[in-house]
Coordinates of C-alpha atoms in Angstrom, one line a residue:
Chain L
M648 CA 83.7 -13.1 -1.3
L649 CA 80.2 -13.4 -0.4
V650 CA 77.1 -15.2 -2.1
R651 CA 73.6 -13.8 -1.4
K652 CA 71.2 -16.9 -1.3
R653 CA 67.9 -17.0 -2.9
D654 CA 66.3 -16.2 0.4
G655 CA 68.2 -13.3 0.9
R656 CA 71.2 -14.9 3.5
L657 CA 74.7 -14.0 2.3
E658 CA 77.1 -16.7 2.9
E659 CA 81.2 -17.6 2.4
F660 CA 81.8 -18.5 -1.3
S661 CA 83.1 -21.8 -1.3
K662 CA 85.2 -23.6 -4.0
D663 CA 84.8 -27.2 -2.4
K664 CA 81.3 -26.8 -2.8
I665 CA 81.1 -25.8 -6.3
A666 CA 83.8 -28.5 -6.9
G667 CA 81.8 -31.2 -5.5
T668 CA 78.7 -30.5 -7.4
L669 CA 81.1 -31.1 -10.5
I670 CA 82.2 -34.2 -9.1
R671 CA 79.2 -35.6 -8.2
A672 CA 78.0 -34.9 -11.8
G673 CA 80.8 -36.6 -13.3
L674 CA 83.5 -34.4 -13.7
S675 CA 87.2 -35.5 -12.6
R676 CA 88.4 -34.1 -9.8
E677 CA 91.1 -32.3 -11.3
K678 CA 88.8 -30.7 -13.7
A679 CA 86.1 -29.8 -11.2
E680 CA 89.2 -28.3 -9.0
A681 CA 90.1 -26.1 -12.4
V682 CA 86.6 -25.2 -13.2
A683 CA 85.9 -23.8 -9.2
E684 CA 89.0 -22.0 -9.4
E685 CA 88.0 -20.0 -13.0
V686 CA 84.4 -19.4 -11.0
E687 CA 86.2 -17.3 -8.4
R688 CA 88.1 -15.4 -10.2
K689 CA 84.7 -14.4 -12.0
I690 CA 82.3 -13.7 -9.5
Y691 CA 82.2 -11.1 -7.2
D692 CA 80.8 -9.3 -3.7
G693 CA 77.0 -9.9 -3.1
I694 CA 76.9 -11.7 -6.2
E695 CA 73.5 -14.5 -6.0
T696 CA 74.1 -17.9 -6.0
E697 CA 71.8 -18.6 -9.5
K698 CA 74.3 -16.1 -11.5
V699 CA 77.2 -17.7 -10.0
L700 CA 75.9 -21.9 -11.2
Q701 CA 75.1 -20.1 -14.1
I702 CA 78.8 -19.1 -14.5
A703 CA 79.9 -22.5 -13.4
L704 CA 77.7 -24.0 -16.1
E705 CA 79.1 -21.9 -18.9
I706 CA 82.9 -23.0 -17.5
V707 CA 82.0 -26.9 -17.5
G708 CA 80.7 -26.1 -20.9
K709 CA 84.2 -26.3 -22.4
Y710 CA 84.9 -29.5 -20.8
S711 CA 82.3 -31.7 -20.9
K712 CA 78.7 -31.1 -22.5
R713 CA 77.6 -34.5 -20.7
V714 CA 78.6 -32.9 -17.3
S715 CA 77.1 -30.0 -18.6
A716 CA 74.1 -31.7 -19.1
V717 CA 74.0 -33.5 -15.7
Y718 CA 74.8 -29.8 -14.2
G719 CA 71.8 -28.3 -15.4
L720 CA 69.3 -30.8 -15.1
K721 CA 67.6 -28.5 -12.2
S722 CA 66.9 -26.1 -14.1
S723 CA 66.2 -28.0 -17.0
L724 CA 63.2 -29.5 -15.1
L725 CA 62.0 -26.0 -14.2
R726 CA 61.8 -25.4 -18.1
L727 CA 59.0 -28.2 -18.3
G728 CA 56.6 -25.1 -18.4
P729 CA 55.0 -22.6 -18.0
A730 CA 51.7 -24.7 -17.7
G731 CA 51.9 -27.7 -16.1
Y732 CA 50.8 -30.0 -18.9
R733 CA 54.3 -30.7 -20.6
F734 CA 55.4 -31.8 -17.1
E735 CA 52.4 -34.3 -17.9
K736 CA 54.0 -35.4 -20.5
F737 CA 57.2 -35.5 -19.2
V738 CA 56.2 -37.6 -16.3
S739 CA 54.3 -40.1 -18.3
S740 CA 57.5 -40.4 -20.4
L741 CA 59.5 -41.3 -17.5
L742 CA 57.4 -43.8 -16.7
R743 CA 57.0 -45.9 -19.6
E744 CA 61.1 -45.6 -19.8
F745 CA 60.8 -47.7 -16.6
G746 CA 58.4 -49.9 -17.9
Y747 CA 55.0 -48.7 -17.2
R748 CA 52.2 -48.5 -19.7
T749 CA 50.8 -44.8 -19.4
V750 CA 47.7 -43.3 -20.2
T751 CA 47.5 -38.7 -19.7
N752 CA 44.5 -36.7 -18.7
Q753 CA 41.7 -39.0 -18.1
L754 CA 38.4 -37.9 -16.1
I755 CA 37.6 -40.4 -13.7
E756 CA 34.0 -40.3 -11.4
G757 CA 34.9 -40.3 -7.8
K758 CA 32.3 -41.2 -5.1
C759 CA 32.0 -37.5 -4.6
A760 CA 33.6 -35.9 -7.9
L761 CA 34.4 -35.9 -10.9
H762 CA 38.4 -36.0 -11.0
E763 CA 40.8 -35.1 -13.6
I764 CA 43.8 -37.6 -13.3
D765 CA 47.0 -36.2 -14.8
V766 CA 48.8 -40.0 -15.4
I767 CA 47.5 -43.5 -15.1
A768 CA 50.2 -45.7 -15.3
E769 CA 50.3 -49.9 -14.8
K770 CA 53.0 -52.2 -14.0
D771 CA 52.5 -55.2 -11.7
E772 CA 50.1 -51.9 -10.2
R773 CA 47.9 -49.5 -11.1
F774 CA 48.7 -45.9 -10.0
L775 CA 46.8 -42.6 -10.2
V776 CA 49.6 -40.3 -11.0
E777 CA 49.7 -36.4 -9.9
C778 CA 51.9 -34.5 -11.6
K779 CA 52.6 -31.2 -9.5
F780 CA 55.0 -28.5 -11.8
H781 CA 56.7 -25.6 -10.2
N782 CA 58.2 -23.1 -12.4
T783 CA 60.8 -21.9 -9.8
P784 CA 62.6 -24.0 -7.3
I785 CA 59.6 -23.9 -4.6
Y786 CA 58.3 -26.7 -2.3
T787 CA 55.6 -28.9 -3.0
G788 CA 53.8 -28.4 0.0
L789 CA 51.4 -30.4 2.3
K790 CA 48.4 -28.6 0.3
E791 CA 49.4 -30.5 -2.7
V792 CA 49.9 -34.0 -0.7
L793 CA 46.9 -33.5 1.0
Y794 CA 44.3 -33.1 -1.7
S795 CA 45.8 -35.9 -3.8
Y796 CA 45.4 -38.1 -0.6
A797 CA 42.0 -37.2 -0.9
R798 CA 41.5 -37.9 -4.7
F799 CA 43.3 -41.2 -3.7
V800 CA 40.0 -42.0 -1.6
D801 CA 37.1 -40.3 -3.4
I802 CA 38.3 -42.7 -6.4
T803 CA 39.0 -45.9 -4.5
E804 CA 35.4 -45.4 -2.3
S805 CA 33.6 -45.7 -5.9
G806 CA 34.7 -49.1 -6.2
K807 CA 37.9 -47.9 -8.8
E808 CA 40.4 -50.0 -8.5
F809 CA 44.1 -48.6 -7.5
D810 CA 47.2 -50.0 -5.5
G811 CA 48.2 -46.1 -4.9
M812 CA 49.1 -42.3 -5.6
W813 CA 51.9 -41.3 -7.5
I814 CA 52.6 -37.7 -7.1
F815 CA 55.2 -36.1 -9.1
T816 CA 57.0 -32.8 -8.7
N817 CA 60.0 -31.4 -10.3
T818 CA 61.1 -29.1 -7.3
K819 CA 61.1 -30.3 -3.4
F820 CA 58.8 -31.8 -1.3
S821 CA 58.1 -29.7 2.5
S822 CA 59.2 -32.1 5.5
E823 CA 55.4 -31.9 6.1
A824 CA 54.8 -33.2 3.0
V825 CA 57.2 -36.3 3.0
K826 CA 56.0 -37.1 6.7
Y827 CA 52.0 -37.1 6.1
A828 CA 52.6 -38.7 2.5
N829 CA 54.6 -41.6 4.4
C830 CA 51.9 -42.0 7.0
R831 CA 49.3 -41.9 4.2
G832 CA 51.0 -44.4 1.6
L833 CA 51.5 -41.7 -0.9
L834 CA 54.4 -42.4 -3.0
L835 CA 56.5 -39.8 -3.4
T836 CA 58.8 -38.8 -6.4
G837 CA 60.1 -35.7 -6.3
W838 CA 64.4 -33.5 -6.7
R839 CA 66.6 -35.9 -4.6
Y840 CA 63.8 -37.5 -2.9
P841 CA 63.6 -40.3 -2.1
E842 CA 67.0 -40.2 -1.5
K843 CA 68.1 -43.2 -3.9
G844 CA 65.4 -42.5 -6.1
G845 CA 64.7 -38.9 -7.2
I846 CA 63.8 -37.8 -10.3
E847 CA 67.1 -36.6 -11.0
F848 CA 68.6 -40.3 -9.9
M849 CA 65.7 -42.4 -11.9
L850 CA 67.0 -40.0 -15.4
E851 CA 70.4 -40.1 -14.5
S852 CA 70.6 -44.0 -14.2
K853 CA 68.9 -44.8 -17.3
K854 CA 70.6 -41.4 -19.4
L855 CA 67.6 -40.0 -20.3
Y856 CA 68.4 -36.3 -20.5
P857 CA 65.4 -34.2 -20.6
I858 CA 65.2 -32.6 -24.3
T859 CA 65.0 -29.4 -22.0
V860 CA 69.1 -29.2 -21.5
L861 CA 69.7 -28.6 -25.4
S862 CA 69.7 -24.6 -26.3
L863 CA 65.4 -25.1 -27.7
K864 CA 63.3 -22.1 -27.9
D865 CA 60.5 -22.6 -25.8
F866 CA 58.1 -23.3 -29.0
E867 CA 60.1 -25.9 -30.2
I868 CA 60.2 -27.8 -26.8
E869 CA 56.2 -27.4 -27.2
L870 CA 56.3 -28.9 -30.5
L871 CA 58.6 -31.7 -29.8
L872 CA 57.0 -32.9 -26.3
K873 CA 53.2 -32.9 -28.3
E874 CA 55.1 -35.8 -30.8
G875 CA 56.3 -37.9 -28.0
F876 CA 60.2 -36.9 -27.4
A877 CA 60.8 -36.3 -24.1
F878 CA 64.5 -36.9 -23.8
C879 CA 68.0 -36.4 -26.5
K880 CA 68.1 -40.1 -26.9
D881 CA 64.5 -39.8 -28.9
L882 CA 66.1 -37.1 -30.6
L883 CA 69.0 -39.5 -31.7
S884 CA 66.3 -42.3 -32.6
K885 CA 64.0 -40.4 -35.3
P886 CA 66.3 -37.7 -36.5
N887 CA 64.3 -37.7 -39.9
K888 CA 61.1 -36.7 -37.7
V889 CA 62.8 -33.9 -35.7
R890 CA 64.3 -32.1 -38.8
E891 CA 60.8 -32.6 -40.1
I892 CA 59.6 -31.2 -36.9
I893 CA 62.4 -28.4 -36.4
G894 CA 63.8 -27.4 -39.7
K895 CA 66.8 -25.7 -40.3
R896 CA 67.6 -25.7 -36.5
A897 CA 67.7 -30.0 -36.8
E898 CA 71.2 -30.6 -37.2
I899 CA 72.6 -28.5 -34.6
L900 CA 70.0 -29.5 -32.0
L901 CA 70.9 -33.5 -33.2
E902 CA 74.6 -32.4 -32.8
E903 CA 74.1 -31.3 -29.6
A904 CA 71.8 -34.3 -28.4
R905 CA 74.3 -36.8 -29.9
M906 CA 77.3 -34.7 -27.6
V907 CA 74.8 -35.4 -24.3
Q908 CA 74.2 -38.5 -25.0
E909 CA 77.7 -39.8 -25.9
G910 CA 79.6 -37.7 -23.9
T911 CA 82.5 -35.5 -25.6
Chain V
M529 CA 23.6 -2.5 -26.9
L530 CA 26.4 -5.4 -26.3
V531 CA 28.1 -5.6 -23.2
R532 CA 31.2 -8.1 -22.8
K533 CA 31.5 -10.1 -19.9
R534 CA 33.8 -11.1 -18.1
D535 CA 34.3 -14.9 -19.8
G536 CA 34.7 -12.9 -23.2
R537 CA 31.0 -13.2 -24.2
L538 CA 28.6 -10.7 -25.4
E539 CA 25.2 -10.1 -23.9
E540 CA 22.4 -7.8 -24.7
F541 CA 22.7 -4.5 -22.0
S542 CA 19.6 -5.1 -19.6
K543 CA 18.1 -1.9 -17.6
D544 CA 16.0 -4.9 -15.7
K545 CA 18.8 -6.6 -14.9
I546 CA 20.6 -4.0 -13.5
A547 CA 17.2 -2.4 -12.2
G548 CA 17.0 -5.8 -10.5
T549 CA 20.5 -6.0 -8.6
L550 CA 19.3 -2.2 -7.0
I551 CA 16.3 -3.1 -5.8
R552 CA 17.8 -6.5 -4.1
A553 CA 20.6 -3.7 -2.9
G554 CA 17.8 -1.6 -1.1
L555 CA 16.7 1.0 -3.7
S556 CA 13.3 1.9 -4.3
R557 CA 11.6 0.4 -8.0
E558 CA 11.6 3.9 -9.2
K559 CA 15.2 5.1 -8.3
A560 CA 16.3 1.9 -9.4
E561 CA 14.9 2.3 -12.8
A562 CA 15.7 5.8 -12.8
V563 CA 19.6 4.7 -12.6
A564 CA 19.2 2.4 -15.0
E565 CA 18.2 4.5 -17.6
E566 CA 21.2 6.8 -17.0
V567 CA 23.2 4.1 -16.9
E568 CA 22.4 3.3 -20.5
R569 CA 22.9 6.8 -21.7
K570 CA 26.6 6.1 -20.4
I571 CA 27.4 3.1 -21.7
Y572 CA 29.0 2.0 -25.4
D573 CA 29.1 -1.1 -27.8
G574 CA 31.5 -3.6 -26.8
I575 CA 31.7 -2.2 -22.7
E576 CA 33.0 -4.7 -20.1
T577 CA 30.3 -5.4 -17.8
E578 CA 32.8 -4.5 -14.9
K579 CA 32.7 -0.9 -16.1
V580 CA 28.9 -0.9 -16.1
L581 CA 28.6 -1.8 -13.0
Q582 CA 31.2 0.6 -12.4
I583 CA 29.6 3.7 -13.6
A584 CA 26.0 2.2 -12.0
L585 CA 27.9 2.5 -8.5
E586 CA 28.9 6.0 -9.6
I587 CA 25.4 7.2 -9.8
V588 CA 23.7 4.9 -7.2
G589 CA 26.4 6.9 -5.2
K590 CA 24.1 10.1 -5.6
Y591 CA 20.9 8.6 -4.5
S592 CA 22.1 6.7 -1.5
K593 CA 25.2 5.9 0.3
R594 CA 24.1 2.9 1.3
V595 CA 22.4 1.5 -1.4
S596 CA 26.0 2.3 -2.7
A597 CA 27.6 0.3 0.0
V598 CA 25.9 -2.7 -0.6
Y599 CA 26.2 -2.7 -4.6
G600 CA 30.0 -2.1 -3.7
L601 CA 30.1 -5.2 -1.1
K602 CA 31.5 -7.9 -3.7
S603 CA 34.3 -5.8 -4.9
S604 CA 34.7 -4.6 -1.1
L605 CA 35.8 -8.5 -0.3
L606 CA 38.2 -8.0 -2.7
R607 CA 40.2 -6.0 -1.1
L608 CA 40.5 -8.0 1.9
G609 CA 43.7 -9.0 0.4
P610 CA 46.5 -9.2 -1.3
A611 CA 47.4 -11.5 1.4
G612 CA 44.8 -14.0 2.6
Y613 CA 45.4 -12.9 6.4
R614 CA 43.2 -10.4 6.1
F615 CA 40.1 -12.4 5.2
E616 CA 40.6 -14.7 8.1
K617 CA 40.6 -11.5 10.4
F618 CA 37.3 -10.5 8.5
V619 CA 35.6 -14.1 8.4
S620 CA 37.0 -14.5 12.2
S621 CA 34.9 -11.4 13.1
L622 CA 32.1 -11.8 11.3
L623 CA 31.6 -15.6 12.9
R624 CA 31.5 -13.7 16.6
E625 CA 28.6 -11.4 15.2
F626 CA 26.8 -14.6 14.6
G627 CA 27.4 -15.5 18.4
Y628 CA 30.6 -17.8 17.8
R629 CA 33.7 -17.7 20.2
T630 CA 36.5 -17.8 17.9
V631 CA 40.5 -18.1 17.7
T632 CA 43.1 -17.6 14.8
N633 CA 45.9 -19.0 13.4
Q634 CA 45.9 -22.1 15.2
L635 CA 48.3 -25.5 14.8
I636 CA 47.0 -27.9 15.4
E637 CA 48.6 -31.9 15.3
G638 CA 46.7 -34.4 13.3
K639 CA 47.5 -37.9 12.6
C640 CA 49.5 -37.4 9.7
A641 CA 50.8 -33.8 9.7
L642 CA 50.7 -30.7 11.4
H643 CA 48.0 -28.2 10.3
E644 CA 47.8 -24.6 10.3
I645 CA 44.3 -23.9 10.8
D646 CA 42.9 -20.2 10.1
V647 CA 40.1 -20.0 12.1
I648 CA 38.4 -22.3 14.8
A649 CA 34.5 -21.2 16.2
E650 CA 32.7 -22.4 18.4
K651 CA 29.1 -21.7 19.8
D652 CA 26.9 -25.1 20.2
E653 CA 29.1 -27.0 17.9
R654 CA 33.1 -26.3 17.2
F655 CA 34.2 -25.6 13.7
L656 CA 37.2 -26.5 11.9
V657 CA 37.6 -23.1 10.1
E658 CA 39.6 -22.9 6.6
C659 CA 39.3 -19.5 4.8
K660 CA 40.2 -19.5 1.0
F661 CA 40.3 -15.9 -0.4
H662 CA 41.1 -14.7 -4.4
N663 CA 42.1 -11.3 -4.9
T664 CA 40.2 -12.0 -8.5
P665 CA 36.5 -13.3 -8.3
I666 CA 37.7 -16.2 -9.7
Y667 CA 35.5 -19.7 -8.4
T668 CA 37.2 -21.3 -5.3
G669 CA 37.3 -24.8 -6.9
L670 CA 37.5 -28.5 -5.9
K671 CA 41.3 -29.1 -5.0
E672 CA 40.8 -26.1 -2.2
V673 CA 37.7 -28.4 -1.1
L674 CA 40.3 -31.7 -1.1
Y675 CA 42.4 -30.7 0.8
S676 CA 40.2 -29.5 3.4
Y677 CA 38.4 -32.5 4.0
A678 CA 41.7 -34.3 4.4
R679 CA 42.9 -31.7 6.5
F680 CA 39.4 -32.5 8.8
V681 CA 40.2 -36.3 8.1
D682 CA 43.5 -35.9 9.6
I683 CA 42.7 -33.9 12.8
T684 CA 39.6 -36.1 13.6
E685 CA 41.7 -39.0 13.0
S686 CA 44.1 -38.0 15.6
G687 CA 41.1 -37.9 18.5
K688 CA 40.7 -34.3 18.2
E689 CA 37.3 -33.1 18.7
F690 CA 35.8 -31.3 16.0
D691 CA 32.2 -31.5 14.6
G692 CA 32.6 -29.8 11.0
M693 CA 34.9 -28.4 8.4
W694 CA 33.7 -25.1 7.0
I695 CA 35.0 -23.0 4.3
F696 CA 34.7 -19.3 3.7
T697 CA 35.3 -17.6 0.5
N698 CA 35.0 -14.4 -0.9
T699 CA 34.4 -15.7 -4.5
K700 CA 32.2 -18.0 -5.2
F701 CA 32.3 -22.3 -5.3
S702 CA 32.8 -24.2 -8.2
S703 CA 30.1 -26.7 -9.1
E704 CA 32.4 -29.3 -8.4
A705 CA 33.5 -28.1 -5.2
V706 CA 29.7 -27.8 -4.4
K707 CA 29.0 -31.2 -5.1
Y708 CA 32.0 -32.8 -3.5
A709 CA 31.5 -31.0 0.0
N710 CA 27.4 -31.7 0.3
C711 CA 28.6 -35.2 -0.5
R712 CA 31.5 -35.0 2.6
G713 CA 29.1 -33.0 4.8
L714 CA 31.5 -29.8 4.2
L715 CA 30.0 -26.5 5.4
L716 CA 30.5 -24.0 2.7
T717 CA 30.2 -19.8 2.6
G718 CA 30.8 -17.9 -0.1
W719 CA 29.1 -15.1 -2.6
R720 CA 25.5 -16.2 -2.9
Y721 CA 26.3 -19.7 -2.0
P722 CA 24.1 -21.3 0.2
E723 CA 21.1 -19.5 -2.1
K724 CA 20.0 -18.1 1.3
G725 CA 22.7 -17.6 4.0
G726 CA 26.0 -16.7 1.7
I727 CA 28.8 -13.9 3.1
E728 CA 26.8 -11.1 1.4
F729 CA 23.7 -12.3 3.2
M730 CA 25.4 -13.1 6.4
L731 CA 26.3 -9.4 6.3
E732 CA 23.5 -7.8 5.2
S733 CA 21.5 -9.0 7.4
K734 CA 23.1 -7.8 10.4
K735 CA 24.0 -4.5 8.6
L736 CA 27.8 -5.4 8.5
Y737 CA 29.3 -3.7 5.9
P738 CA 33.1 -3.8 5.4
I739 CA 35.7 -1.1 6.4
T740 CA 36.6 -1.9 2.7
V741 CA 33.4 -0.2 1.7
L742 CA 35.2 3.2 2.7
S743 CA 37.7 5.2 0.7
L744 CA 40.3 3.6 2.8
K745 CA 44.1 3.3 1.6
D746 CA 45.7 -0.4 1.7
F747 CA 47.8 0.5 4.8
E748 CA 45.0 1.7 6.5
I749 CA 42.8 -1.4 6.2
E750 CA 45.6 -2.8 7.6
L751 CA 45.6 -0.9 10.6
L752 CA 42.5 -1.3 11.8
L753 CA 42.1 -5.0 11.3
K754 CA 44.8 -5.6 13.3
E755 CA 43.4 -3.6 15.7
G756 CA 40.0 -5.8 15.3
F757 CA 38.0 -2.9 13.0
A758 CA 36.0 -5.1 10.5
F759 CA 32.6 -3.5 9.6
C760 CA 31.7 0.5 9.4
K761 CA 29.7 -0.1 12.8
D762 CA 32.9 -0.9 14.5
L763 CA 34.6 2.4 13.3
L764 CA 31.7 4.5 15.1
S765 CA 31.4 2.5 18.1
K766 CA 35.0 3.3 18.6
P767 CA 35.5 7.1 17.0
N768 CA 38.2 7.7 19.3
K769 CA 40.1 4.7 18.8
V770 CA 39.9 5.1 14.8
R771 CA 41.5 9.1 15.4
E772 CA 44.6 7.5 17.1
I773 CA 44.8 5.4 14.7
I774 CA 44.2 7.0 11.4
G775 CA 45.1 10.6 12.7
K776 CA 43.7 13.2 10.3
R777 CA 41.8 11.6 7.8
A778 CA 39.8 10.2 10.7
E779 CA 36.7 13.0 10.3
I780 CA 36.6 12.0 6.8
L781 CA 36.0 8.1 7.8
L782 CA 33.7 8.1 10.3
E783 CA 31.5 10.4 8.2
E784 CA 31.1 7.6 5.8
A785 CA 30.8 5.2 7.7
R786 CA 27.9 6.7 9.7
M787 CA 26.4 7.8 6.2
V788 CA 26.6 3.7 5.1
Q789 CA 25.3 2.4 8.5
E790 CA 22.6 4.7 8.9
G791 CA 21.6 5.6 5.2
T792 CA 21.1 9.0 3.4

């Protein structure tokens, strides 16, 4: 059975690959193999990879809400759009969970220009944080990393004290972007980068499930992020506030959040 | 009579403004005023600026092919898309007309990354040229200028000798981009920038009319640029080559090019 990848190339469908992904997301080997078999029965020749993942996700949902959420993490990060500012709020919340004090959307005068800085994060060190959001899983490339570096140089040359520039993206970095950033001392955090500290690793290590893993409508995401709700656990800690914001659908969402957070 | 500008604001229609533009484009004062009056008779309240310009352009066409071409210069530059590489070819041809030796699309190893350089231009000095194309008249902003500077730094730090970075755009630069570029010593050339040396000034000073002022189909623009035809005068200097590339429609285009080049 052939599967069509995003770049158009065809590839043999692999039950092992699907099962492996599910095991990494926390499903037992037995269940993972059962899901993979069920997926195989439902696909057809020439089906797109994305459609395969969607089918797998539906089947997984029957086994475990938690695994389904982890499995859906990547696409949940793509829902932090359409514009970038939702992602800025999200990154700011994520950094707070790791003990940083943060402020968003600051204007800072550099030596040669005025810069809009997405987030400033401070713990032992003080970082300029640039948030690069993409609503499709394309790479964050060299240009983004180049201008972030030029920004950092311009701001520090004006005498303002920052210890580093930190670039967050919800997708992957291109290899050229990684090479340049390492050479210039920029910190990068993206999908599966760095290997043991990517954005998915940061989230999973603290059981932070983005609210976008839930069956939220777009305007609900908007309202919740605006009020500082970034993760499922935030909803569970302030259920009354959620009821106030969302109205009737709040109970369904709270139940979904509970299942994701506690596993079922 | 109110005219709606691109940013949505309303503005009183001004016959003098239209006439002024036409005089700058080479029409006599008498004709310019006649055109402006004819425009006034044809517009209506709330009409978009673009539509006004289009009406003016149609009327001007009756008076002078040359002025019509100059007047249509701005939109002809927007037709050098859809992708940016056509604009790179165009900038390269423009620089050659000003005595530069040019090569396009070079890969240059910097200190920290490999850079794709649109054009390298050399006369007395040697420039890295970054071409920034937009297919709508939006500003070229700070980010583009920041990453161009970071590129220049990375390449010169690797020991390669360039005297400067030169950024070309077919639209305008934002004021923040201009401020930064001046402070960092980057050269900028765009629409009406610098005031006495913008891209429209460079073109008009040597009677260079982009082939996109002609009634070309998109694939014809493609074919001609690929063969090194950037300006109307290029078509007139190699008519047989044009006939070979374009086929039947060549005579019409050559006649159009002649009218634009020589005025009628």
